[in-house]
Amino acid sequence: MKRQQGSRRESSASGADASDCDVPISAELKRTMRALRTLSAGNRTLLRANDESGLLYEMCRVIVEEGGYRVATVGYAERDERKTISLKACVGIDPAVLQALPLTWAESGIGQWAVATAIRTGEPSVGRHLLTEPAYASIRDSAEKAGYAAATALPLRVDGEIIGALSILAADPEAFDDAEMKLLGELADDLGYGIANLRTRVKHREAEKTIERMAFYDTLTGLPNRVSLRERLNDTIANARHDFRPLALLVIKMGQFQEVNETLGYAEGDSFLRAVALRLAPFGDDVRLVARVGEDEFAALLPGAGSDKACEVAQQMLKVLREPVELSNFAVDARPSVGIALFPGHGTDAVALLRRANVAAGQARHVAVGHAIYTGHPDRELGHRLALMGELRRAIANDELRLYCQPKVHFGSGHTCGAEALVRWQHPKLGMLATGEFIQLAEHAGLITPLTQWVLEEAFRQAYAWAEAGVNQPMSVNLSAHDLRDPQLVDRIKGLFSTWGTPPELIQFELTESVLMEEPASALEILCRLKALGVTLFVDDYGTGYSSLSYLQRLPVDSLKIDQSFVANMLKSDDSAIIVHSTIDLGHNLGLEIVAEGVEDEAVWQRLASLGCDTAQGYFISRPIPAAQFPGWEAQSRWHARC
């Protein structure tokens, strides 16, 4: 049997230990020293490893070249009918020699070797006196020529499962005594840990790629999504402004989509949308970007286009889209309409153009040609927004805001474990307005700080009222990017704790992942100051902000909230399911609790429970309720009957 060049002979390696010593060293001590040397070299290899195959080869190499053993191999146990052992790394012997053998971890034939025994039993196995042991008769000649007479195999465990074994051959027929095996067992355990760690890294990299893809692309059609369109549109607007050139944004609505969903089912609805996307794809010569921006809405960006060019492209699109869409049993008329908004005439930012193109698409449904240019009144719309900004300022001062909350439930117990604070605006004319309808107004009007202060004061007051009613449940408050830039934020929160005497475990804070990534260094500083108050911190909307694993590990947070877009789609989208599963595993590996928001039905609840998620929040549990009603909610709700 041919041994690789450069491997050290065992006699040389063993003799070097005693060359400078007058006192004879026993064979047992030499073996122990050899194992120690191997363990040390193996640990250095683990620190430098970047991929699994490289780690396996390098570990075998150091066992032979630095440890002084004759041969080292790693074999993985296949779960096939023959129970094959697949050779993954080999040093000290020609791999072809081993690959020619019918390697198996079954109980017969070669399955009696140490490597097979270690895999089957999960315990280290030692074979000595290979030149005389009957079980090794098939390799006796090769062993004699290569100079090895003892073998050991140590099981490799990854996540509690035996995946294979590390095999080591030595020249000494009495090798692998108890002391030596104890050290080599540590080496095998370390190698198993290294393999598991590298596999976890691979999973995390794959998950991060999936998150990035889902953040910018629609999983159903493969087209860029609204986020991607908005970024590209902002860049194109900047270029158009610099070059004094126009641009057009087209929004294409599919009027038949809802009817297809309701009549033929969601699967046919998905097929319908994919067919529409395929028809829009060839317009790349005139259109810089085609994106899916809503349930039944697509958008197209035309740099340099005025109204004439935009109408021409709209007519071409309508001609293609008006052809019936072939589904399983029906040919469906898509009933498309196209709305057009132009820069700079209809708006000078992405949000305004997209909104007005959407309005124009609705107007286009009522004209014979099927497309329309926006004909709204920007000044009137702007005036309405300015009026609302002034009314919001008065609403904060006049106590027109209302504190609502949405309960959270623990999967394990099925009982309430807290609630998220939500603000509502009781407008005197428009009625109850949800947060999303006025939060952007607050940002533009510079009212985020007083709005957050109102929510904080109400949350502390309500937490005190809950405690007085015997309900010691925490309430979590959302903090925005504006809040993190407020130098007085932490001091005001400290003052509220002093005012109400609230225990820190009853007030929690949520910060979205995207907010944390806007200014990572300052966000980390604020989080540390908040954490020093003893509160629980959540990373909200996790999966949408591209935080790196290294940054996440530095954050003093206690919990990750999986973004509801992933949770809502996890039973329909493999990508969403991967993100949810990966986030739960990642969070638990980092010692964090996992909250799933947007749990809308029992099927999603059951799936999350099977994945080991900790806490749920969503309409399946409860819609937002007035915070004052929370103490009696669990006992009076339908959820209580389920528990």
XYZ file of C-alpha atoms in Angstrom:
643
model
C 0.000 0.000 0.000
C 1.432 3.383 -1.068
C 1.653 6.117 1.557
C 1.520 9.857 0.672
C 4.738 11.848 0.399
C 5.560 14.140 3.280
C 3.941 12.098 6.067
C 6.092 11.518 9.101
C 6.969 8.003 10.163
C 5.711 7.090 13.582
C 9.117 5.918 14.770
C 10.628 9.304 13.934
C 7.855 11.243 15.629
C 7.986 9.089 18.751
C 11.759 9.184 19.036
C 11.879 12.964 18.847
C 10.096 13.223 22.181
C 12.973 11.519 23.992
C 15.975 12.745 21.987
C 16.978 15.404 24.499
C 16.193 13.379 27.612
C 18.470 10.900 29.389
C 15.594 9.236 31.255
C 13.875 6.509 29.197
C 10.245 7.269 28.350
C 7.747 4.444 28.521
C 5.762 3.421 25.468
C 2.537 4.458 27.245
C 3.853 7.968 27.888
C 5.042 8.283 24.303
C 1.570 7.409 23.092
C -0.012 9.944 25.434
C 2.409 12.656 24.309
C 1.643 11.819 20.686
C -2.102 12.136 21.329
C -1.598 15.465 23.117
C 0.415 16.772 20.188
C -2.331 15.641 17.820
C -5.087 17.235 19.907
C -3.254 20.563 19.988
C -2.668 20.537 16.222
C -6.296 19.575 15.648
C -7.574 22.521 17.691
C -5.465 24.907 15.609
C -6.978 23.375 12.500
C -10.509 23.943 13.810
C -9.812 27.637 14.327
C -8.670 28.080 10.723
C -11.393 26.006 9.025
C -13.619 27.704 6.461
C -15.407 24.776 4.849
C -16.281 21.210 5.785
C -14.234 19.304 3.185
C -11.178 21.440 3.920
C -11.569 20.839 7.643
C -11.733 17.052 7.192
C -8.631 16.927 5.011
C -6.625 19.254 7.246
C -7.575 17.275 10.343
C -6.359 14.052 8.709
C -3.185 15.780 7.569
C -2.203 17.081 11.013
C -2.958 13.686 12.598
C -0.395 12.106 10.258
C 2.141 14.863 9.691
C 2.147 16.509 13.111
C 0.777 13.773 15.328
C 2.963 11.069 13.800
C 0.274 8.472 13.105
C 0.481 6.361 9.950
C -2.958 6.956 8.440
C -6.017 9.112 9.180
C -9.357 8.976 7.406
C -12.872 10.349 7.794
C -15.830 8.337 6.523
C -19.491 9.353 6.586
C -22.271 6.830 7.117
C -24.733 6.741 4.243
C -28.307 5.754 5.082
C -28.712 3.572 2.007
C -29.677 -0.097 1.902
C -26.049 -1.275 1.919
C -25.137 1.090 4.764
C -22.210 2.387 2.741
C -19.341 4.336 4.279
C -18.425 7.275 2.043
C -14.753 8.273 2.221
C -14.548 12.047 2.753
C -10.847 12.572 3.587
C -7.732 10.436 3.648
C -4.038 11.043 4.419
C -1.254 8.471 4.659
C -2.709 5.959 2.217
C -3.766 6.053 -1.416
C -7.524 6.797 -1.360
C -8.024 4.417 -4.279
C -7.039 1.506 -2.034
C -9.859 2.260 0.401
C -12.385 3.201 -2.260
C -11.843 -0.196 -3.882
C -13.057 -1.890 -0.685
C -16.766 -2.499 -0.062
C -16.803 -0.133 2.928
C -19.917 -0.617 5.023
C -21.094 -0.116 8.570
C -23.317 -3.188 8.436
C -22.535 -6.029 10.834
C -20.982 -8.510 8.393
C -17.635 -8.682 6.590
C -15.786 -5.379 6.630
C -18.550 -4.227 8.921
C -16.574 -5.892 11.735
C -13.814 -3.294 11.406
C -13.362 -0.586 14.000
C -14.840 2.168 11.798
C -18.101 0.263 11.232
C -18.381 -0.665 14.899
C -17.907 2.954 15.964
C -20.661 4.120 13.621
C -23.092 1.395 14.682
C -22.544 1.652 18.408
C -21.648 5.313 18.798
C -18.665 4.258 20.911
C -14.924 4.362 20.119
C -13.599 1.100 18.717
C -10.015 -0.185 18.800
C -8.421 -2.910 16.714
C -4.943 -4.076 17.724
C -2.569 -6.615 16.187
C -4.001 -6.135 12.723
C -1.354 -8.457 11.274
C -2.788 -11.381 13.222
C -6.438 -10.410 13.797
C -8.703 -12.545 11.521
C -11.202 -9.721 10.895
C -8.501 -7.748 9.075
C -7.141 -10.591 6.933
C -8.209 -8.803 3.727
C -5.790 -5.928 4.334
C -3.034 -7.844 6.173
C -0.582 -7.625 3.276
C -1.265 -3.924 2.757
C -0.932 -3.218 6.475
C 2.371 -5.041 6.680
C 3.778 -3.154 3.693
C 2.557 0.209 4.961
C 3.718 -0.430 8.487
C 0.583 -0.113 10.600
C -0.597 -2.700 13.100
C -3.350 -1.010 15.172
C -6.476 0.973 14.344
C -9.035 3.033 16.167
C -12.256 4.631 15.019
C -14.062 7.369 16.904
C -17.696 8.301 16.167
C -18.422 11.786 14.862
C -21.559 13.367 16.329
C -23.384 16.360 14.878
C -26.512 17.555 16.680
C -26.715 14.250 18.543
C -26.580 12.098 15.392
C -23.691 9.810 14.387
C -22.689 11.017 10.929
C -19.532 8.905 10.518
C -16.207 8.167 12.130
C -12.621 9.378 12.360
C -10.204 6.469 11.817
C -6.531 6.492 12.847
C -3.903 3.809 12.141
C -0.631 3.372 14.064
C 2.480 1.180 13.712
C 2.501 0.067 17.342
C 0.318 -3.055 17.680
C -0.409 -2.034 21.318
C -1.446 1.526 20.400
C -4.599 3.247 21.576
C -4.548 2.533 25.296
C -7.011 4.243 27.627
C -5.020 7.453 28.143
C -4.397 7.885 24.438
C -8.023 7.142 23.566
C -9.315 9.712 26.032
C -7.363 12.442 24.236
C -8.280 11.206 20.774
C -11.917 11.072 21.874
C -11.679 14.781 22.674
C -10.242 15.338 19.209
C -13.185 13.538 17.580
C -15.670 15.505 19.696
C -13.959 18.746 18.669
C -14.093 17.698 15.019
C -17.827 16.965 15.324
C -18.350 20.409 16.845
C -16.351 21.982 14.032
C -18.453 20.206 11.396
C -21.683 21.329 13.097
C -20.424 24.901 13.338
C -19.482 25.023 9.647
C -22.851 23.597 8.648
C -24.595 26.224 10.767
C -22.576 28.918 9.002
C -23.664 27.542 5.637
C -27.316 27.567 6.737
C -27.011 31.135 7.962
C -25.398 32.261 4.695
C -28.174 30.566 2.725
C -30.790 32.151 4.960
C -29.243 35.605 4.552
C -29.256 35.167 0.760
C -32.893 34.104 0.909
C -33.760 37.084 3.110
C -32.045 39.446 0.688
C -33.841 37.861 -2.278
C -37.204 38.056 -0.526
C -36.624 41.658 0.487
C -36.170 42.797 -3.122
C -38.010 40.194 -5.212
C -41.530 38.814 -5.309
C -41.407 35.115 -4.513
C -44.358 34.223 -6.746
C -43.359 35.913 -10.012
C -39.637 36.434 -9.523
C -40.050 40.118 -10.395
C -38.617 42.947 -8.292
C -41.017 43.951 -5.517
C -42.233 47.305 -4.189
C -39.094 47.860 -2.091
C -36.859 47.264 -5.105
C -38.991 49.533 -7.294
C -38.921 52.323 -4.716
C -35.124 52.213 -4.462
C -34.688 52.148 -8.236
C -37.295 54.880 -8.675
C -35.551 57.149 -6.171
C -32.245 56.690 -8.025
C -33.892 57.345 -11.386
C -35.616 60.466 -10.050
C -32.269 61.779 -8.799
C -30.704 61.231 -12.232
C -33.697 62.797 -13.989
C -33.528 65.841 -11.724
C -29.804 66.225 -12.398
C -30.208 65.883 -16.183
C -33.468 67.867 -16.379
C -35.242 64.917 -17.991
C -38.724 63.476 -17.410
C -39.660 59.934 -16.458
C -42.866 57.953 -16.362
C -44.161 55.429 -13.879
C -46.860 53.012 -15.009
C -49.035 50.984 -12.622
C -50.863 48.031 -14.197
C -53.899 46.650 -12.366
C -55.494 43.262 -13.081
C -59.231 43.786 -12.625
C -60.095 40.083 -12.837
C -57.646 38.815 -10.228
C -59.962 38.918 -7.215
C -62.677 37.059 -9.092
C -60.183 34.388 -10.188
C -59.102 33.895 -6.562
C -62.638 33.684 -5.229
C -64.009 31.474 -8.019
C -61.107 29.211 -8.976
C -58.959 29.293 -5.835
C -55.595 30.688 -4.810
C -53.561 28.214 -6.878
C -55.212 29.420 -10.089
C -54.807 32.992 -8.894
C -51.078 32.401 -8.539
C -50.945 30.892 -12.036
C -52.789 33.947 -13.345
C -50.217 36.333 -11.837
C -47.273 34.308 -13.140
C -48.759 34.426 -16.638
C -49.140 38.213 -16.404
C -45.522 38.554 -15.253
C -44.304 36.509 -18.243
C -46.196 38.794 -20.622
C -44.680 41.920 -19.100
C -41.107 40.591 -19.092
C -40.378 41.268 -22.841
C -40.891 45.027 -22.395
C -37.291 45.378 -21.188
C -36.237 47.425 -24.247
C -38.488 50.354 -23.327
C -38.820 49.747 -19.577
C -35.965 49.854 -17.098
C -37.842 47.866 -14.466
C -41.041 45.794 -14.268
C -42.068 45.014 -10.687
C -44.942 43.490 -8.756
C -46.033 46.148 -6.266
C -49.327 44.820 -4.905
C -51.608 41.816 -4.813
C -52.875 42.446 -8.356
C -50.645 45.365 -9.300
C -47.509 45.647 -11.392
C -45.400 48.701 -12.174
C -43.074 49.744 -14.985
C -40.433 52.468 -14.861
C -39.670 54.435 -18.058
C -36.657 56.794 -17.692
C -36.666 59.740 -20.065
C -40.281 59.140 -21.121
C -42.893 61.856 -21.418
C -46.625 61.442 -21.770
C -46.536 60.342 -25.441
C -43.994 57.589 -24.890
C -45.714 56.460 -21.689
C -49.091 56.176 -23.493
C -47.450 54.274 -26.359
C -45.925 51.695 -23.973
C -49.222 51.479 -22.049
C -51.095 50.651 -25.293
C -48.532 47.947 -26.153
C -48.881 46.405 -22.701
C -52.665 46.434 -22.886
C -52.587 44.715 -26.262
C -50.561 41.847 -24.784
C -52.427 41.672 -21.476
C -55.902 41.652 -23.061
C -55.253 38.250 -24.599
C -57.088 35.620 -22.481
C -55.010 33.943 -19.783
C -55.154 30.156 -20.069
C -55.677 28.477 -16.713
C -56.378 24.819 -15.911
C -59.954 24.703 -17.171
C -60.704 28.245 -18.257
C -59.432 31.099 -20.388
C -59.738 34.268 -18.299
C -59.906 37.891 -19.421
C -57.395 39.828 -17.271
C -59.246 43.184 -17.585
C -56.042 45.234 -17.286
C -55.858 48.974 -16.762
C -52.758 51.172 -16.784
C -52.215 54.356 -14.795
C -49.467 56.842 -15.643
C -47.719 59.381 -13.398
C -44.988 61.676 -14.707
C -41.954 63.321 -13.130
C -41.805 66.178 -12.330
C -45.391 67.161 -13.153
C -47.168 64.684 -10.865
C -44.609 64.340 -8.106
C -40.933 64.596 -7.273
C -40.512 61.579 -5.003
C -41.124 57.842 -5.315
C -44.026 57.713 -2.852
C -45.975 60.471 -4.615
C -45.444 59.041 -8.103
C -46.433 55.524 -7.074
C -49.532 56.755 -5.279
C -50.663 58.894 -8.207
C -49.962 56.216 -10.817
C -52.109 53.924 -8.663
C -54.922 56.480 -8.626
C -54.615 56.846 -12.424
C -54.886 53.060 -12.859
C -58.205 53.198 -11.015
C -59.331 56.042 -13.285
C -58.276 54.016 -16.352
C -60.884 51.342 -15.605
C -63.579 53.784 -16.631
C -62.137 54.841 -20.011
C -62.347 52.877 -23.245
C -58.615 52.941 -24.061
C -57.761 51.295 -20.723
C -55.009 53.710 -19.732
C -55.030 57.149 -18.132
C -52.613 59.858 -17.068
C -53.066 61.098 -13.520
C -55.526 63.993 -13.376
C -55.669 64.653 -9.649
C -54.925 67.914 -7.886
C -51.558 67.797 -6.090
C -52.089 71.159 -4.402
C -55.448 70.059 -2.968
C -53.930 66.759 -1.761
C -50.980 68.575 -0.218
C -53.353 70.994 1.495
C -55.291 68.082 2.977
C -52.080 66.547 4.333
C -50.979 69.868 5.831
C -54.370 70.234 7.514
C -54.073 66.744 9.011
C -50.593 67.577 10.329
C -51.997 70.547 12.203
C -54.884 68.467 13.530
C -52.491 65.751 14.722
C -50.515 68.327 16.694
C -53.755 69.406 18.390
C -54.811 65.780 18.876
C -51.697 65.051 20.931
C -52.280 68.154 23.019
C -56.064 67.597 23.375
C -55.893 63.902 24.283
C -57.611 62.638 21.126
C -55.217 59.687 20.950
C -56.127 56.293 22.378
C -53.863 53.533 23.653
C -54.663 50.114 22.248
C -52.738 46.887 22.664
C -52.486 43.497 20.950
C -52.097 40.463 23.245
C -49.228 38.000 22.920
C -49.631 34.327 23.821
C -47.003 31.778 24.838
C -47.057 28.604 22.743
C -46.106 26.343 25.623
C -48.787 27.384 28.109
C -51.335 28.909 25.764
C -51.678 31.845 28.162
C -51.111 35.550 27.746
C -47.532 36.725 28.236
C -47.836 40.431 27.462
C -49.066 42.880 24.838
C -47.743 45.369 22.297
C -48.791 49.003 22.746
C -50.496 50.578 19.705
C -51.757 54.115 19.267
C -55.058 55.148 17.625
C -56.303 58.641 16.723
C -59.921 59.415 17.562
C -60.381 62.042 14.832
C -63.490 64.178 15.455
C -64.604 63.938 11.785
C -62.791 60.943 10.260
C -63.366 58.588 13.192
C -60.811 56.134 14.584
C -57.558 56.197 12.572
C -54.996 53.391 12.852
C -51.300 54.114 13.402
C -50.318 53.540 9.778
C -52.697 56.282 8.635
C -50.997 59.097 10.522
C -47.501 57.969 11.525
C -45.994 59.316 8.285
C -47.725 62.630 8.945
C -46.070 62.713 12.355
C -42.652 62.106 10.785
C -43.086 64.905 8.226
C -44.500 67.299 10.819
C -41.730 66.658 13.359
C -44.252 65.180 15.802
C -42.632 61.783 16.383
C -41.008 62.860 19.649
C -44.211 64.201 21.283
C -46.155 61.215 19.884
C -43.663 58.760 21.390
C -43.742 60.656 24.676
C -47.548 60.375 24.747
C -47.360 56.620 24.112
C -44.685 56.160 26.794
C -46.655 58.066 29.415
C -49.847 56.167 28.584
C -48.020 52.819 28.598
C -46.551 53.456 32.065
C -49.903 54.693 33.353
C -51.677 51.649 31.940
C -49.037 49.235 33.280
C -49.645 50.725 36.723
C -53.414 50.289 36.296
C -52.941 46.679 35.210
C -50.751 45.966 38.228
C -53.347 47.523 40.542
C -55.899 45.164 38.977
C -53.616 42.206 39.729
C -52.374 41.790 36.132
C -48.580 41.802 36.053
C -48.115 41.477 32.296
C -45.493 43.440 30.344
C -46.368 46.017 27.693
C -43.948 46.630 24.831
C -43.515 50.064 23.237
C -42.173 50.664 19.729
C -39.307 53.117 19.259
C -38.561 54.706 15.873
C -35.366 55.928 14.224
C -36.338 59.470 15.263
C -36.634 58.298 18.870
C -33.112 56.841 18.868
C -31.767 60.218 17.763
C -33.502 61.945 20.693
C -30.759 62.658 23.292
C -33.364 62.904 26.086
C -35.089 59.561 25.362
C -33.401 57.404 28.001
C -33.612 60.107 30.669
C -37.346 60.524 30.056
C -37.850 56.774 30.363
C -35.873 56.778 33.621
C -38.151 59.546 34.875
C -41.261 57.521 34.056
C -39.907 54.510 35.946
C -39.344 56.778 38.957
C -42.752 58.444 38.656
C -44.788 55.257 38.506
C -42.502 52.915 40.450
C -42.929 50.393 37.641
C -40.767 47.239 37.828
C -38.538 47.068 34.708
C -39.963 43.676 33.730
C -43.361 45.279 33.018
C -42.146 47.650 30.294
C -40.477 46.372 27.129
C -39.181 48.093 24.000
C -39.316 47.057 20.352
C -37.033 48.423 17.641
C -37.307 47.324 14.029
C -34.281 45.695 12.430
C -34.212 48.392 9.713
C -34.081 51.126 12.390
C -31.123 49.428 14.071
C -29.271 49.239 10.751
C -29.715 52.925 9.857
C -27.063 53.967 12.385
C -25.706 50.738 13.919
C -23.153 52.298 16.253
C -25.507 54.843 17.854
C -28.332 52.290 17.986
C -26.074 49.905 19.892
C -25.226 52.647 22.389
C -28.905 53.480 23.022
C -29.789 49.806 23.393
C -27.058 49.349 25.970
C -28.360 52.327 27.963
C -31.913 50.970 27.794
C -30.745 47.509 28.790
C -29.026 49.001 31.826
C -32.514 49.922 33.070
C -33.316 46.191 33.285
C -35.920 46.134 30.516
C -36.541 43.473 27.862
C -35.600 44.461 24.291
C -37.058 43.097 21.042
C -35.739 43.287 17.488
C -38.990 43.865 15.567
C -39.667 42.942 11.894
C -36.617 40.661 11.905
C -35.614 39.506 8.427
C -36.174 42.843 6.642
C -33.162 44.897 7.698
C -30.062 42.883 6.707
C -28.378 42.904 10.068
C -25.296 40.691 10.074
C -24.945 37.801 12.498
C -21.925 39.469 14.107
C -23.902 42.685 14.718
C -26.874 40.761 16.071
C -24.623 38.950 18.552
C -23.422 42.327 19.892
C -26.906 43.673 20.542
C -28.131 43.423 24.164
C -31.528 42.140 23.031
C -33.699 39.383 24.451
C -36.037 38.494 21.626
C -36.513 38.457 17.839
C -39.919 39.173 16.302
C -40.220 37.502 12.912
C -41.683 39.916 10.382
C -45.341 39.171 9.675
C -44.752 39.042 5.895
C -42.749 35.831 6.393
C -45.156 34.353 8.953
C -48.257 35.037 6.858
C -46.754 33.316 3.790
C -44.900 30.434 5.460
C -47.471 27.811 4.435
C -47.575 29.050 0.828
C -43.946 29.989 0.195
C -40.934 27.723 0.695
C -38.702 30.791 1.002
C -40.858 32.227 3.802
C -40.886 28.851 5.559
C -37.083 28.682 5.349
C -36.750 32.190 6.823
C -39.112 31.422 9.711
C -37.448 28.083 10.523
C -33.942 29.563 10.201
C -34.818 32.563 12.404
C -36.221 30.315 15.137
C -33.093 28.145 15.081
C -30.779 31.164 14.935
C -32.535 32.939 17.792
C -32.517 29.876 20.019
C -28.830 29.271 19.251
C -28.167 32.830 20.428
C -30.283 32.334 23.554
C -33.086 34.604 22.321
C -36.844 34.191 22.570
C -38.730 34.116 19.256
C -42.027 35.941 18.676
C -44.037 35.403 15.494
C -46.240 38.352 14.571
C -49.004 38.181 12.006
C -50.359 34.771 13.095
C -53.659 34.809 11.238
C -54.999 31.244 11.473
C -54.689 27.944 13.301
C -52.649 26.255 10.548
C -49.887 28.844 10.931
C -50.138 28.559 14.741
C -49.693 24.774 14.610
C -46.755 25.001 12.213
C -44.995 27.576 14.385
C -45.590 25.441 17.457
C -43.992 22.437 15.726
C -40.938 24.572 14.911
C -40.475 25.509 18.573
C -41.512 29.169 18.330
C -41.974 30.743 21.769
C -44.656 33.425 21.425
C -47.371 34.398 18.944
C -49.159 37.633 18.124
C -51.818 38.251 15.492
C -55.495 38.248 14.583
C -55.804 34.507 15.266
C -55.272 35.394 18.916
C -56.807 38.862 19.050
C -57.218 42.068 17.126
C -55.912 45.183 18.891
C -58.128 46.098 21.842
C -58.337 49.163 24.095
C -55.546 48.817 26.645
C -57.991 49.240 29.527
C -59.776 46.038 28.449
C -56.648 43.898 28.545
C -56.912 42.687 32.191
C -60.175 40.872 31.436
C -59.420 39.915 27.847
C -58.079 36.398 28.359
C -60.969 35.234 30.511
C -63.610 36.707 28.181
C -62.090 35.923 24.788
C -62.623 32.933 22.517
C -58.945 32.246 23.054
C -59.641 31.423 26.709
C -61.972 28.624 25.611
C -59.188 27.140 23.473
C -56.828 27.036 26.465
